Amino acid sequence: MGRTGLGIVTAQRRQERPVGQIHVYDGLGKGKSQAALGVVLRSIGLGINTGKQNRVLLLRFLKGPGRVYDEDGAIEALEQAFPHLIDQVRTGRAEFFGPEEITAYDRLEAERGWHIAKGAILSELYSVIVLDEINPVLDLGLLPVAEVVEVLAEKPESLEIIATGRAAPKELIDIADLHSEMRPHHHPTAEQYGITGIEIYTGAGKGKSTSALGKALQAIGRGIRLDLSHRVLILQWLKGGSGYTEDAAIQALQHSYPNLVDHQRCGRDAIVWWKERQELDYVEAERGWEIAQAAILSGLYKTIILDELNPTVDLELLPQDPIIQTLLRKPQHTEVIITGRCRQLPRYFDLASVHSEMVNHKHYAERGVDLKRGVDY
């Protein structure tokens, strides 16, 4: 019997790798920095759950003080919840600039950031180092590509390095163990009717659920900054059982922000194959949708994450029409984030104001490298 499906393997069944990898997220679509923050959240959550101290450095190029960025609130939420585990450094000026506008200050700031990065890599103090927007720094010629590639290639064995931003140079991609491109798609229906607040992350590349976790952090951070209650619901399909390290991360957030984060899960503790769907799969999918529909229409949440809804619909465990009608009726201030790969694009994709396809160009799993708790799952 042929097996086709888009289910999720429970984390507790995986082997895991001790060796850290080099991740590159680039492309014109949204979700690059969000995905990096999602990995950070998973890593911290795993450390809390296992009693380890997984320290993280967020080194942000081209993002100097004086300008507000989408991920600022997310980082503030992390810093407030886990102040002893997060270090953040920002370099660069606050304005956008092109190759013809480069100044001596821009080069000095890029060099300052790179000196910090080299010291952090050699220190072995960190489990994860995020080099946010280093890709355009290299593309602009603000740092020597050969030197950066050489240092990253000789990193400590267990260290995870995440490089983000548009236009990653070929030399960096060549040494990367994972390369995921965020490719944007535009939907005229959403633009024509002014539909906002619906974001979809799909595709075969890495970064879908991790981008959603980054969005959850953004909502919490905005609430902290504005002294508002920006509640978040994370609803996951096809993830029954136990052992997912994002659960530990979510639990850590719930401990720090007990009134802001709600988490629900549905599905069997098994992969759902197309030809082996069971009655319980339909029941669990519908149970999850009833929770989601009530939450979306209630207006009680700032951000609602419908994790793995796409493969659930692709497996025909849920009909599309109720989803479309509910999304059309959502309160304007409510953000809905939908994730998961699918073979046939559901019709509700036409309602997306943001649609990023994670395109897989390279993944260490394809070379037989085991996945790692707190980073991959």
GROMACS .gro file of C-alpha atoms in nm:
model
  377
    1MET     CA    1   0.000   0.000   0.000
    2GLY     CA    2   0.146   0.335  -0.103
    3ARG     CA    3   0.192   0.588   0.173
    4THR     CA    4   0.138   0.952   0.098
    5GLY     CA    5   0.079   1.211   0.362
    6LEU     CA    6   0.199   1.525   0.529
    7GLY     CA    7   0.194   1.423   0.892
    8ILE     CA    8   0.443   1.522   1.159
    9VAL     CA    9   0.675   1.274   1.328
   10THR     CA   10   0.667   1.302   1.705
   11ALA     CA   11   0.986   1.451   1.841
   12GLN     CA   12   1.049   1.178   2.098
   13ARG     CA   13   1.104   0.925   1.821
   14ARG     CA   14   1.392   1.108   1.659
   15GLN     CA   15   1.764   1.060   1.695
   16GLU     CA   16   1.943   1.386   1.747
   17ARG     CA   17   2.275   1.525   1.636
   18PRO     CA   18   2.543   1.668   1.867
   19VAL     CA   19   2.702   1.877   1.590
   20GLY     CA   20   2.581   2.230   1.530
   21GLN     CA   21   2.499   2.345   1.179
   22ILE     CA   22   2.511   2.666   0.976
   23HIS     CA   23   2.165   2.788   0.875
   24VAL     CA   24   2.102   3.048   0.604
   25TYR     CA   25   1.761   3.214   0.565
   26ASP     CA   26   1.737   3.450   0.270
   27GLY     CA   27   1.494   3.562   0.000
   28LEU     CA   28   1.252   3.849  -0.057
   29GLY     CA   29   0.969   3.701   0.149
   30LYS     CA   30   0.880   3.763   0.510
   31GLY     CA   31   0.983   3.530   0.791
   32LYS     CA   32   1.364   3.529   0.797
   33SER     CA   33   1.426   3.702   1.129
   34GLN     CA   34   1.107   3.549   1.269
   35ALA     CA   35   1.235   3.200   1.192
   36ALA     CA   36   1.563   3.277   1.369
   37LEU     CA   37   1.373   3.395   1.677
   38GLY     CA   38   1.163   3.079   1.668
   39VAL     CA   39   1.481   2.869   1.683
   40VAL     CA   40   1.599   3.084   1.975
   41LEU     CA   41   1.275   3.023   2.161
   42ARG     CA   42   1.297   2.648   2.102
   43SER     CA   43   1.657   2.637   2.220
   44ILE     CA   44   1.581   2.828   2.539
   45GLY     CA   45   1.275   2.616   2.605
   46LEU     CA   46   1.474   2.295   2.570
   47GLY     CA   47   1.738   2.427   2.809
   48ILE     CA   48   1.478   2.515   3.071
   49ASN     CA   49   1.310   2.178   3.031
   50THR     CA   50   1.637   1.984   3.067
   51GLY     CA   51   1.810   2.203   3.323
   52LYS     CA   52   2.072   2.333   3.078
   53GLN     CA   53   2.176   2.692   3.017
   54ASN     CA   54   2.132   2.744   2.643
   55ARG     CA   55   2.260   3.099   2.601
   56VAL     CA   56   2.187   3.291   2.281
   57LEU     CA   57   2.350   3.589   2.114
   58LEU     CA   58   2.137   3.802   1.883
   59LEU     CA   59   2.378   4.012   1.677
   60ARG     CA   60   2.179   4.245   1.454
   61PHE     CA   61   2.356   4.416   1.165
   62LEU     CA   62   2.207   4.719   0.984
   63LYS     CA   63   1.963   4.770   1.272
   64GLY     CA   64   2.103   5.050   1.481
   65PRO     CA   65   1.906   5.227   1.754
   66GLY     CA   66   1.656   5.488   1.648
   67ARG     CA   67   1.436   5.273   1.428
   68VAL     CA   68   1.166   5.026   1.530
   69TYR     CA   69   1.170   4.683   1.367
   70ASP     CA   70   0.906   4.410   1.373
   71GLU     CA   71   1.118   4.177   1.584
   72ASP     CA   72   1.205   4.439   1.850
   73GLY     CA   73   0.903   4.350   2.060
   74ALA     CA   74   0.976   3.979   2.031
   75ILE     CA   75   1.331   4.030   2.154
   76GLU     CA   76   1.209   4.246   2.441
   77ALA     CA   77   0.971   3.967   2.542
   78LEU     CA   78   1.260   3.719   2.540
   79GLU     CA   79   1.485   3.953   2.736
   80GLN     CA   80   1.221   4.015   2.999
   81ALA     CA   81   1.137   3.647   3.038
   82PHE     CA   82   1.492   3.508   3.018
   83PRO     CA   83   1.731   3.796   3.097
   84HIS     CA   84   2.021   3.564   3.188
   85LEU     CA   85   2.000   3.369   2.860
   86ILE     CA   86   1.971   3.641   2.593
   87ASP     CA   87   2.241   3.883   2.481
   88GLN     CA   88   2.160   4.136   2.209
   89VAL     CA   89   2.392   4.367   2.015
   90ARG     CA   90   2.276   4.611   1.746
   91THR     CA   91   2.506   4.772   1.491
   92GLY     CA   92   2.464   5.008   1.199
   93ARG     CA   93   2.258   5.318   1.139
   94ALA     CA   94   1.882   5.340   1.150
   95GLU     CA   95   1.824   5.425   0.782
   96PHE     CA   96   1.804   5.197   0.482
   97PHE     CA   97   2.077   5.260   0.225
   98GLY     CA   98   2.201   5.122  -0.105
   99PRO     CA   99   2.551   5.055  -0.243
  100GLU     CA  100   2.590   5.414  -0.363
  101GLU     CA  101   2.514   5.552  -0.014
  102ILE     CA  102   2.771   5.359   0.189
  103THR     CA  103   2.970   5.572   0.434
  104ALA     CA  104   3.279   5.514   0.646
  105TYR     CA  105   3.050   5.481   0.947
  106ASP     CA  106   2.866   5.191   0.783
  107ARG     CA  107   3.192   5.004   0.733
  108LEU     CA  108   3.307   5.073   1.089
  109GLU     CA  109   2.977   4.950   1.231
  110ALA     CA  110   2.987   4.634   1.022
  111GLU     CA  111   3.343   4.569   1.140
  112ARG     CA  112   3.241   4.631   1.501
  113GLY     CA  113   2.963   4.374   1.470
  114TRP     CA  114   3.194   4.122   1.306
  115HIS     CA  115   3.459   4.159   1.579
  116ILE     CA  116   3.187   4.084   1.837
  117ALA     CA  117   3.073   3.784   1.633
  118LYS     CA  118   3.425   3.640   1.608
  119GLY     CA  119   3.479   3.675   1.981
  120ALA     CA  120   3.144   3.517   2.060
  121ILE     CA  121   3.212   3.223   1.828
  122LEU     CA  122   3.552   3.158   1.986
  123SER     CA  123   3.423   3.199   2.342
  124GLU     CA  124   3.203   2.887   2.329
  125LEU     CA  125   2.965   3.065   2.570
  126TYR     CA  126   2.665   3.035   2.338
  127SER     CA  127   2.452   2.749   2.207
  128VAL     CA  128   2.305   2.963   1.926
  129ILE     CA  129   2.441   3.276   1.757
  130VAL     CA  130   2.209   3.465   1.524
  131LEU     CA  131   2.382   3.689   1.268
  132ASP     CA  132   2.075   3.884   1.169
  133GLU     CA  133   2.105   4.069   0.835
  134ILE     CA  134   2.463   3.960   0.778
  135ASN     CA  135   2.365   3.847   0.428
  136PRO     CA  136   2.303   4.202   0.293
  137VAL     CA  137   2.611   4.323   0.483
  138LEU     CA  138   2.818   4.080   0.277
  139ASP     CA  139   2.627   4.162  -0.041
  140LEU     CA  140   2.702   4.533   0.009
  141GLY     CA  141   3.074   4.458   0.049
  142LEU     CA  142   3.089   4.592   0.406
  143LEU     CA  143   3.276   4.281   0.522
  144PRO     CA  144   3.514   4.047   0.337
  145VAL     CA  145   3.314   3.740   0.240
  146ALA     CA  146   3.619   3.512   0.243
  147GLU     CA  147   3.705   3.598   0.606
  148VAL     CA  148   3.348   3.551   0.728
  149VAL     CA  149   3.316   3.217   0.552
  150GLU     CA  150   3.650   3.098   0.691
  151VAL     CA  151   3.556   3.183   1.051
  152LEU     CA  152   3.211   3.026   1.025
  153ALA     CA  153   3.352   2.710   0.870
  154GLU     CA  154   3.583   2.668   1.174
  155LYS     CA  155   3.317   2.731   1.439
  156PRO     CA  156   3.301   2.512   1.755
  157GLU     CA  157   3.142   2.178   1.677
  158SER     CA  158   2.825   2.215   1.888
  159LEU     CA  159   2.746   2.578   1.797
  160GLU     CA  160   2.442   2.661   1.581
  161ILE     CA  161   2.486   2.970   1.363
  162ILE     CA  162   2.192   3.134   1.188
  163ALA     CA  163   2.255   3.390   0.912
  164THR     CA  164   1.959   3.592   0.787
  165GLY     CA  165   1.874   3.857   0.529
  166ARG     CA  166   1.838   3.900   0.155
  167ALA     CA  167   2.103   3.819  -0.102
  168ALA     CA  168   2.321   3.564   0.074
  169PRO     CA  169   2.648   3.530  -0.122
  170LYS     CA  170   2.724   3.201  -0.295
  171GLU     CA  171   3.033   3.141  -0.081
  172LEU     CA  172   2.821   3.145   0.236
  173ILE     CA  173   2.555   2.923   0.083
  174ASP     CA  174   2.826   2.676  -0.021
  175ILE     CA  175   2.935   2.616   0.341
  176ALA     CA  176   2.582   2.628   0.482
  177ASP     CA  177   2.426   2.306   0.604
  178LEU     CA  178   2.077   2.447   0.558
  179HIS     CA  179   1.958   2.706   0.305
  180SER     CA  180   1.593   2.809   0.310
  181GLU     CA  181   1.464   3.083   0.079
  182MET     CA  182   1.158   3.284   0.183
  183ARG     CA  183   0.980   3.343  -0.148
  184PRO     CA  184   0.691   3.597  -0.144
  185HIS     CA  185   0.355   3.545  -0.314
  186HIS     CA  186   0.098   3.818  -0.367
  187HIS     CA  187  -0.275   3.762  -0.377
  188PRO     CA  188  -0.483   4.022  -0.566
  189THR     CA  189  -0.800   3.919  -0.379
  190ALA     CA  190  -0.656   4.023  -0.044
  191GLU     CA  191  -0.526   4.351  -0.187
  192GLN     CA  192  -0.851   4.424  -0.375
  193TYR     CA  193  -1.071   4.384  -0.067
  194GLY     CA  194  -0.825   4.527   0.182
  195ILE     CA  195  -0.795   4.203   0.377
  196THR     CA  196  -0.517   4.226   0.637
  197GLY     CA  197  -0.388   4.028   0.930
  198ILE     CA  198  -0.372   3.685   0.762
  199GLU     CA  199  -0.023   3.543   0.716
  200ILE     CA  200   0.062   3.204   0.562
  201TYR     CA  201   0.395   3.023   0.581
  202THR     CA  202   0.420   2.714   0.364
  203GLY     CA  203   0.662   2.520   0.145
  204ALA     CA  204   0.912   2.237   0.183
  205GLY     CA  205   1.184   2.452   0.338
  206LYS     CA  206   1.258   2.504   0.706
  207GLY     CA  207   1.111   2.805   0.886
  208LYS     CA  208   0.730   2.771   0.890
  209SER     CA  209   0.650   2.687   1.252
  210THR     CA  210   0.957   2.874   1.372
  211SER     CA  211   0.834   3.191   1.195
  212ALA     CA  212   0.500   3.146   1.368
  213LEU     CA  213   0.670   3.122   1.707
  214GLY     CA  214   0.850   3.445   1.621
  215LYS     CA  215   0.511   3.608   1.550
  216ALA     CA  216   0.384   3.494   1.891
  217LEU     CA  217   0.680   3.662   2.055
  218GLN     CA  218   0.614   3.979   1.854
  219ALA     CA  219   0.257   3.997   1.980
  220ILE     CA  220   0.363   3.952   2.342
  221GLY     CA  221   0.639   4.209   2.301
  222ARG     CA  222   0.404   4.468   2.151
  223GLY     CA  223   0.175   4.418   2.446
  224ILE     CA  224   0.459   4.474   2.691
  225ARG     CA  225   0.573   4.787   2.508
  226LEU     CA  226   0.225   4.939   2.484
  227ASP     CA  227   0.107   4.812   2.824
  228LEU     CA  228  -0.172   4.615   2.657
  229SER     CA  229  -0.283   4.255   2.691
  230HIS     CA  230  -0.182   4.101   2.358
  231ARG     CA  231  -0.299   3.746   2.414
  232VAL     CA  232  -0.173   3.464   2.192
  233LEU     CA  233  -0.329   3.128   2.106
  234ILE     CA  234  -0.107   2.856   1.959
  235LEU     CA  235  -0.319   2.575   1.815
  236GLN     CA  236  -0.137   2.277   1.662
  237TRP     CA  237  -0.280   2.004   1.439
  238LEU     CA  238  -0.120   1.664   1.365
  239LYS     CA  239   0.092   1.693   1.678
  240GLY     CA  240  -0.057   1.454   1.929
  241GLY     CA  241   0.152   1.267   2.182
  242SER     CA  242   0.443   1.430   2.361
  243GLY     CA  243   0.805   1.522   2.314
  244TYR     CA  244   0.790   1.836   2.100
  245THR     CA  245   1.042   2.087   2.227
  246GLU     CA  246   0.833   2.383   2.115
  247ASP     CA  247   0.597   2.270   2.390
  248ALA     CA  248   0.871   2.331   2.645
  249ALA     CA  249   0.931   2.674   2.494
  250ILE     CA  250   0.561   2.757   2.505
  251GLN     CA  251   0.540   2.635   2.864
  252ALA     CA  252   0.830   2.862   2.953
  253LEU     CA  253   0.644   3.155   2.799
  254GLN     CA  254   0.328   3.058   2.984
  255HIS     CA  255   0.525   3.057   3.307
  256SER     CA  256   0.661   3.406   3.240
  257TYR     CA  257   0.339   3.542   3.086
  258PRO     CA  258   0.065   3.324   3.239
  259ASN     CA  259  -0.220   3.544   3.119
  260LEU     CA  260  -0.096   3.589   2.762
  261VAL     CA  261  -0.025   3.248   2.608
  262ASP     CA  262  -0.280   2.970   2.550
  263HIS     CA  263  -0.177   2.644   2.383
  264GLN     CA  264  -0.392   2.364   2.239
  265ARG     CA  265  -0.291   2.053   2.049
  266CYS     CA  266  -0.487   1.795   1.852
  267GLY     CA  267  -0.416   1.481   1.655
  268ARG     CA  268  -0.289   1.127   1.706
  269ASP     CA  269   0.064   1.038   1.814
  270ALA     CA  270   0.139   0.914   1.462
  271ILE     CA  271   0.198   1.023   1.104
  272VAL     CA  272  -0.131   1.056   0.917
  273TRP     CA  273  -0.095   0.892   0.576
  274TRP     CA  274  -0.344   0.963   0.299
  275LYS     CA  275  -0.453   0.602   0.259
  276GLU     CA  276  -0.447   0.526   0.631
  277ARG     CA  277  -0.663   0.807   0.771
  278GLN     CA  278  -0.867   0.700   1.071
  279GLU     CA  279  -1.193   0.826   1.215
  280LEU     CA  280  -1.002   0.973   1.507
  281ASP     CA  281  -0.804   1.192   1.265
  282TYR     CA  282  -1.127   1.358   1.147
  283VAL     CA  283  -1.256   1.393   1.503
  284GLU     CA  284  -0.934   1.553   1.626
  285ALA     CA  285  -0.909   1.786   1.327
  286GLU     CA  286  -1.268   1.904   1.379
  287ARG     CA  287  -1.211   1.949   1.752
  288GLY     CA  288  -0.915   2.172   1.676
  289TRP     CA  289  -1.113   2.373   1.422
  290GLU     CA  290  -1.401   2.433   1.666
  291ILE     CA  291  -1.152   2.579   1.913
  292ALA     CA  292  -0.989   2.788   1.639
  293GLN     CA  293  -1.317   2.921   1.499
  294ALA     CA  294  -1.441   3.032   1.841
  295ALA     CA  295  -1.108   3.198   1.918
  296ILE     CA  296  -1.092   3.384   1.585
  297LEU     CA  297  -1.446   3.519   1.610
  298SER     CA  298  -1.417   3.611   1.978
  299GLY     CA  299  -1.169   3.895   1.930
  300LEU     CA  300  -1.001   3.793   2.257
  301TYR     CA  301  -0.664   3.722   2.099
  302LYS     CA  302  -0.418   3.951   1.926
  303THR     CA  303  -0.247   3.663   1.745
  304ILE     CA  304  -0.378   3.315   1.667
  305ILE     CA  305  -0.136   3.060   1.524
  306LEU     CA  306  -0.294   2.773   1.331
  307ASP     CA  307   0.011   2.549   1.314
  308GLU     CA  308  -0.005   2.270   1.052
  309LEU     CA  309  -0.354   2.367   0.936
  310ASN     CA  310  -0.241   2.346   0.573
  311PRO     CA  311  -0.150   1.974   0.572
  312THR     CA  312  -0.466   1.903   0.772
  313VAL     CA  313  -0.674   2.056   0.492
  314ASP     CA  314  -0.456   1.893   0.227
  315LEU     CA  315  -0.534   1.555   0.381
  316GLU     CA  316  -0.905   1.650   0.356
  317LEU     CA  317  -0.953   1.619   0.730
  318LEU     CA  318  -1.123   1.961   0.728
  319PRO     CA  319  -1.339   2.136   0.463
  320GLN     CA  320  -1.221   2.471   0.328
  321ASP     CA  321  -1.545   2.673   0.320
  322PRO     CA  322  -1.586   2.713   0.698
  323ILE     CA  323  -1.225   2.828   0.722
  324ILE     CA  324  -1.275   3.087   0.447
  325GLN     CA  325  -1.594   3.221   0.600
  326THR     CA  326  -1.439   3.246   0.946
  327LEU     CA  327  -1.131   3.428   0.817
  328LEU     CA  328  -1.352   3.676   0.634
  329ARG     CA  329  -1.538   3.747   0.959
  330LYS     CA  330  -1.237   3.782   1.188
  331PRO     CA  331  -1.204   4.108   1.386
  332GLN     CA  332  -0.970   4.355   1.218
  333HIS     CA  333  -0.726   4.364   1.510
  334THR     CA  334  -0.683   3.985   1.521
  335GLU     CA  335  -0.384   3.836   1.337
  336VAL     CA  336  -0.411   3.480   1.209
  337ILE     CA  337  -0.092   3.293   1.123
  338ILE     CA  338  -0.131   2.968   0.924
  339THR     CA  339   0.154   2.723   0.870
  340GLY     CA  340   0.239   2.393   0.706
  341ARG     CA  341   0.327   2.249   0.368
  342CYS     CA  342   0.064   2.129   0.120
  343ARG     CA  343   0.052   1.982  -0.229
  344GLN     CA  344  -0.259   2.171  -0.343
  345LEU     CA  345  -0.294   2.533  -0.232
  346PRO     CA  346  -0.621   2.579  -0.040
  347ARG     CA  347  -0.855   2.855  -0.156
  348TYR     CA  348  -0.809   3.050   0.167
  349PHE     CA  349  -0.456   3.136   0.048
  350ASP     CA  350  -0.624   3.407  -0.163
  351LEU     CA  351  -0.706   3.591   0.162
  352ALA     CA  352  -0.344   3.616   0.275
  353SER     CA  353  -0.191   3.961   0.309
  354VAL     CA  354   0.144   3.787   0.363
  355HIS     CA  355   0.230   3.455   0.196
  356SER     CA  356   0.587   3.328   0.226
  357GLU     CA  357   0.688   3.001   0.067
  358MET     CA  358   0.987   2.841   0.236
  359VAL     CA  359   1.185   2.694  -0.054
  360ASN     CA  360   1.428   2.420   0.042
  361HIS     CA  361   1.759   2.460  -0.141
  362LYS     CA  362   1.970   2.262   0.104
  363HIS     CA  363   1.898   2.070   0.426
  364TYR     CA  364   2.141   1.866   0.635
  365ALA     CA  365   1.874   1.599   0.685
  366GLU     CA  366   1.913   1.515   0.315
  367ARG     CA  367   2.273   1.414   0.391
  368GLY     CA  368   2.164   1.181   0.669
  369VAL     CA  369   2.241   1.426   0.951
  370ASP     CA  370   2.013   1.372   1.251
  371LEU     CA  371   1.787   1.656   1.360
  372LYS     CA  372   1.852   1.833   1.688
  373ARG     CA  373   1.616   1.904   1.975
  374GLY     CA  374   1.564   2.273   2.041
  375VAL     CA  375   1.668   2.370   1.688
  376ASP     CA  376   1.484   2.155   1.434
  377TYR     CA  377   1.189   2.038   1.644
   0.00000   0.00000   0.00000
